Short mmCIF file of C-alpha atoms in Angstrom, two decimals:
data_model
loop_
_atom_site.label_atom_id
_atom_site.label_comp_id
_atom_site.label_asym_id
_atom_site.label_seq_id
_atom_site.Cartn_x
_atom_site.Cartn_y
_atom_site.Cartn_z
CA MET A 96 -30.37 -44.84 -19.79
CA ALA A 97 -29.36 -42.00 -17.90
CA LYS A 98 -32.60 -40.07 -15.90
CA THR A 99 -30.80 -37.73 -14.11
CA SER A 100 -27.89 -34.75 -14.15
CA GLU A 101 -25.82 -36.84 -11.76
CA LYS A 102 -26.14 -40.11 -13.70
CA LEU A 103 -25.37 -38.38 -17.06
CA ALA A 104 -22.15 -36.81 -15.27
CA LEU A 105 -21.08 -40.54 -14.68
CA LEU A 106 -20.80 -40.98 -18.72
CA GLU A 107 -18.76 -38.26 -18.94
CA PRO A 108 -15.05 -40.41 -19.35
CA LEU A 109 -16.77 -42.33 -21.93
CA TRP A 110 -17.53 -38.85 -23.81
CA ASP A 111 -13.77 -37.87 -23.26
CA LYS A 112 -12.74 -41.15 -24.27
CA ALA A 113 -15.23 -40.97 -27.70
CA ILE A 114 -13.74 -37.79 -28.45
CA GLN A 115 -10.19 -38.18 -27.89
CA SER A 116 -9.87 -41.54 -28.94
CA PRO A 117 -12.81 -42.49 -31.10
CA SER A 118 -11.10 -45.59 -32.78
CA SER A 119 -10.71 -47.23 -29.48
CA VAL A 120 -14.44 -47.13 -28.35
CA THR A 121 -16.12 -50.64 -27.83
CA LEU A 122 -19.41 -51.43 -29.33
CA ASP A 123 -20.81 -51.55 -25.41
CA GLU A 124 -19.27 -48.27 -24.60
CA LYS A 125 -20.68 -46.73 -28.03
CA HIS A 126 -24.39 -48.13 -26.67
CA GLN A 127 -23.74 -46.14 -23.30
CA ILE A 128 -22.38 -43.17 -24.83
CA LEU A 129 -25.87 -43.27 -27.52
CA GLU A 130 -28.09 -44.74 -24.14
CA TRP A 131 -29.40 -47.32 -26.68
CA PRO A 132 -29.82 -50.84 -25.23
CA THR A 133 -27.80 -53.87 -26.49
CA MET A 134 -27.95 -54.94 -30.03
CA ALA A 135 -29.99 -57.79 -29.08
CA ILE A 136 -32.94 -55.74 -27.27
CA MET A 137 -32.86 -53.65 -30.27
CA GLN A 138 -33.01 -56.30 -33.09
CA ALA A 139 -35.55 -57.90 -30.91
CA ASN A 140 -37.75 -54.50 -30.60
CA ALA A 141 -37.55 -53.41 -34.37
CA GLN A 142 -38.60 -57.33 -35.11
CA LYS A 143 -41.07 -57.36 -33.25
CA HIS A 144 -42.79 -54.09 -33.41
CA LEU A 145 -41.84 -53.26 -37.09
CA ASN A 146 -40.75 -56.89 -38.48
CA LEU A 147 -37.66 -54.99 -39.47
CA SER A 148 -33.98 -55.37 -38.92
CA VAL A 149 -32.36 -52.67 -37.24
CA ASP A 150 -30.25 -51.92 -40.45
CA VAL A 151 -33.22 -51.98 -42.64
CA LEU A 152 -34.52 -49.19 -40.40
CA PHE A 153 -31.53 -47.13 -40.76
CA HIS A 154 -31.00 -47.63 -44.07
CA LYS A 155 -34.80 -46.52 -44.51
CA ALA A 156 -34.43 -43.76 -42.59
CA ALA A 157 -31.03 -42.68 -44.10
CA THR A 158 -31.94 -42.92 -47.54
CA ASN A 159 -36.35 -42.54 -47.64
CA PRO A 160 -37.03 -40.99 -44.93
CA ASP A 161 -40.37 -39.96 -46.33
CA SER A 162 -41.47 -43.81 -46.34
CA LEU A 163 -41.01 -44.12 -42.63
CA THR A 164 -44.14 -45.06 -40.52
CA TYR A 165 -44.80 -42.96 -37.19
CA PRO A 166 -44.14 -46.21 -35.22
CA GLU A 167 -40.92 -46.63 -37.09
CA CYS A 168 -40.23 -42.73 -36.59
CA LEU A 169 -41.19 -43.47 -32.81
CA LEU A 170 -38.76 -46.51 -31.97
CA MET A 171 -35.58 -44.81 -33.06
CA ASP A 172 -37.06 -41.29 -31.22
CA ASN A 173 -37.48 -43.59 -27.95
CA ASP A 174 -33.67 -44.74 -28.50
CA PHE A 175 -34.84 -48.33 -29.63
CA ARG A 176 -37.08 -48.87 -26.32
CA ILE A 177 -40.62 -49.76 -26.30
CA MET A 178 -42.31 -47.05 -23.69
CA ASN A 179 -45.80 -46.21 -22.83
CA LEU A 180 -46.76 -42.67 -23.16
CA LEU A 181 -46.39 -41.49 -19.63
CA ASP A 182 -42.48 -43.15 -19.93
CA GLN A 183 -42.26 -41.40 -23.47
CA ALA A 184 -43.04 -38.06 -21.86
CA LYS A 185 -40.42 -38.55 -19.21
CA TYR A 186 -37.81 -39.69 -21.25
CA SER A 187 -38.57 -36.57 -23.25
CA ASN A 188 -38.53 -34.06 -20.65
CA ASP A 189 -35.63 -35.68 -19.06
CA ARG A 190 -33.13 -34.97 -21.69
CA LEU A 191 -34.67 -31.64 -21.89
CA ARG A 192 -33.80 -30.92 -18.48
CA TRP A 193 -30.22 -32.58 -18.90
CA GLU A 194 -29.77 -29.64 -21.52
CA THR A 195 -31.22 -27.04 -19.18
CA GLU A 196 -29.43 -27.97 -15.89
CA ARG A 197 -25.77 -28.60 -17.48
CA PRO A 198 -25.49 -26.96 -21.12
CA ASP A 199 -21.71 -27.65 -20.88
CA LEU A 200 -22.11 -31.64 -20.42
CA SER A 201 -24.98 -31.32 -22.88
CA GLU A 202 -22.30 -30.07 -25.75
CA LYS A 203 -19.86 -32.61 -24.85
CA LYS A 204 -22.60 -35.79 -25.02
CA ASN A 205 -23.76 -34.33 -28.48
CA GLN A 206 -20.12 -34.14 -29.94
CA ALA A 207 -19.46 -37.59 -28.26
CA ARG A 208 -22.50 -39.18 -30.11
CA ALA A 209 -21.80 -37.56 -33.37
CA ILE A 210 -18.48 -39.02 -33.22
CA VAL A 211 -19.58 -42.81 -32.57
CA LEU A 212 -22.40 -42.72 -34.86
CA SER A 213 -21.87 -44.21 -38.03
CA PRO A 214 -22.52 -42.34 -41.37
CA VAL A 215 -25.80 -44.16 -42.23
CA GLU A 216 -26.98 -43.79 -38.58
CA ALA A 217 -26.16 -40.23 -38.31
CA LYS A 218 -27.71 -39.28 -41.45
CA ALA A 219 -31.15 -41.53 -40.19
CA PHE A 220 -30.98 -39.56 -36.90
CA ALA A 221 -30.39 -35.96 -39.06
CA ASN A 222 -33.40 -37.15 -41.36
CA LEU A 223 -35.70 -38.15 -38.82
CA ARG A 224 -34.93 -34.51 -36.92
CA ASP A 225 -36.00 -33.00 -39.94
CA ASP A 226 -39.20 -30.69 -39.18
CA ASN A 227 -41.17 -32.54 -42.53
CA ILE A 228 -40.40 -35.89 -41.03
CA PHE A 229 -41.07 -36.90 -37.42
CA PHE A 230 -43.67 -34.19 -36.64
CA PRO A 231 -45.91 -34.29 -39.33
CA LYS A 232 -45.89 -38.20 -39.08
CA GLN A 233 -46.71 -38.16 -35.30
CA MET A 234 -49.67 -35.73 -36.22
CA ALA A 235 -50.97 -37.82 -39.16
CA TYR A 236 -51.05 -40.84 -37.19
CA TYR A 237 -52.96 -39.51 -34.06
CA ALA A 238 -55.64 -37.82 -36.39
CA ALA A 239 -56.49 -41.21 -38.11
CA LEU A 240 -56.94 -42.81 -34.74
CA GLN A 241 -59.20 -39.97 -33.70
CA ALA A 242 -60.87 -40.21 -36.94
CA LYS A 243 -61.65 -44.00 -36.18
CA ARG A 244 -63.38 -43.22 -32.61
CA LYS A 245 -66.79 -42.80 -32.50
CA PRO A 246 -67.98 -39.39 -31.44
CA LEU A 247 -68.58 -38.52 -28.20
CA THR A 248 -71.95 -38.00 -28.86
CA MET A 249 -72.90 -41.51 -30.45
CA PRO A 250 -74.87 -44.04 -27.54
CA ARG A 251 -72.74 -46.71 -27.01
CA GLY A 252 -73.86 -50.01 -28.17
CA TRP A 253 -75.89 -51.30 -25.40
CA ILE A 254 -77.81 -48.05 -25.53
CA ARG A 255 -78.31 -48.44 -29.20
CA ASN A 256 -79.85 -52.12 -28.41
CA VAL A 257 -82.42 -50.29 -26.36
CA LEU A 258 -83.33 -47.85 -28.73
CA ASP A 259 -83.56 -50.18 -32.28
CA GLN A 260 -85.57 -52.42 -29.91
CA GLU A 261 -88.91 -53.20 -32.18
CA GLY A 262 -92.50 -51.68 -31.37
CA GLU A 263 -93.60 -48.42 -29.45
CA VAL A 264 -92.46 -49.67 -26.21
CA LYS A 265 -89.09 -50.35 -25.27
CA THR A 266 -87.86 -51.21 -21.92
CA PHE A 267 -84.43 -52.28 -19.96
CA GLY A 268 -83.33 -52.60 -16.33
CA PHE A 269 -84.07 -55.24 -14.00
CA LEU A 270 -85.54 -58.84 -13.36
CA PHE A 271 -85.99 -59.81 -9.73
CA TYR A 272 -87.15 -63.64 -9.06
CA HIS A 273 -88.75 -64.34 -5.61
CA PRO A 274 -90.22 -67.69 -4.08
CA LYS A 275 -93.66 -67.42 -4.15
CA ASP A 276 -93.94 -68.78 -0.06
CA GLN A 277 -91.68 -65.88 0.93
CA GLU A 278 -93.07 -63.50 2.90
CA ASN A 279 -94.33 -60.45 0.28
CA SER A 280 -94.29 -57.76 2.51
CA LEU A 281 -90.74 -57.94 2.81
CA TRP A 282 -90.22 -58.28 -1.34
CA GLU A 283 -93.00 -55.09 -1.00
CA LYS A 284 -90.75 -53.20 0.85
CA PHE A 285 -87.68 -53.59 -1.52
CA ARG A 286 -89.68 -53.02 -4.57
CA GLU A 287 -90.71 -49.40 -3.16
CA LYS A 288 -87.11 -48.85 -2.23
CA PHE A 289 -86.19 -49.91 -5.96
CA ASP A 290 -88.63 -48.01 -7.43
CA GLU A 291 -87.48 -44.83 -5.62
CA PHE A 292 -83.84 -46.08 -6.72
CA LEU A 293 -84.72 -46.36 -10.64
CA LYS A 294 -85.86 -42.80 -10.45
CA GLU A 295 -82.60 -41.22 -9.94
CA PRO A 296 -80.03 -41.28 -12.86
CA MET A 297 -78.38 -44.81 -13.17
CA PHE A 298 -75.25 -44.08 -15.61
CA SER A 299 -72.76 -41.50 -17.08
CA ALA A 300 -72.60 -43.33 -20.20
CA ASP A 301 -72.94 -40.78 -23.24
CA GLY A 302 -76.56 -41.11 -24.51
CA PHE A 303 -77.96 -42.47 -21.27
CA ASP A 304 -80.67 -39.55 -21.48
CA LEU A 305 -82.23 -41.22 -24.27
CA ILE A 306 -82.99 -43.97 -22.59
CA GLU A 307 -83.70 -42.69 -19.00
CA GLU A 308 -87.57 -42.88 -19.45
CA PHE A 309 -87.22 -46.60 -20.14
CA LYS A 310 -85.86 -48.27 -17.24
CA VAL A 311 -88.04 -50.86 -15.42
CA ALA A 312 -88.06 -53.06 -12.42
CA GLU A 313 -89.97 -56.64 -12.96
CA PHE A 314 -90.74 -58.86 -9.65
CA VAL A 315 -91.55 -62.62 -10.71
CA GLU A 316 -92.90 -65.00 -8.26
CA PHE A 317 -91.72 -68.75 -9.03
CA GLU A 318 -92.87 -72.11 -7.73
CA SER A 319 -89.90 -74.71 -6.34
CA PRO A 320 -89.94 -77.43 -3.80
CA ASN A 321 -87.10 -76.12 -2.63
CA PRO A 322 -86.64 -72.57 -2.26
CA ASP A 323 -82.66 -72.73 -1.69
CA ASN A 324 -82.41 -74.31 -5.02
CA LEU A 325 -82.24 -72.04 -7.89
CA ASP A 326 -81.59 -74.72 -10.76
CA ILE A 327 -85.20 -74.14 -11.77
CA LEU A 328 -84.45 -70.76 -12.75
CA ARG A 329 -81.59 -72.28 -15.21
CA GLU A 330 -84.00 -74.23 -17.23
#
């Protein structure tokens, strides 16, 4: 996949070959001209992510583009590569930059691409670029994702659990166990410090303001023959 104008220019001899002698272009050269991965990778990506073969996808796009799903459109638009959102944006920006920096090369590239595409492939990509196909499906796809998300104003699940506690007294917070025979003055100092800490906002989660006043800290003494052995707390 050419990513710079310099790398793009290295493909110029192949574009010339496609324009001057299209019948002599090999399958590997065709994929280089179209910036496609190998057919094996294309088939693997289409099968894994769409459960379709490349031929079936092209036929679907050429004959019934309205039936295309957004993931099907996206795989074709990304030249059968699997990319994250950042890579997709960079790939698209690279293509636009090529056209701006070297319009002469872009024209030759597009001419060569049009020549090496089969009639079905050409029709499939022409349909994909239709204003009524790719963009509306993209918008509908992201709108559906957004609709599934909970509004930002909804409390998070753990906050809702606090609010849903039965009874008038609702609490959440921290429970500290300490051996009974440890020096109480140290624990008292820690408790005083922690009480000050509890007065400060602790989380930025949506809905936390609803339970801010329910924060508590409890300090529980326990007796154990061996203060260093905490197994008694696990029983």
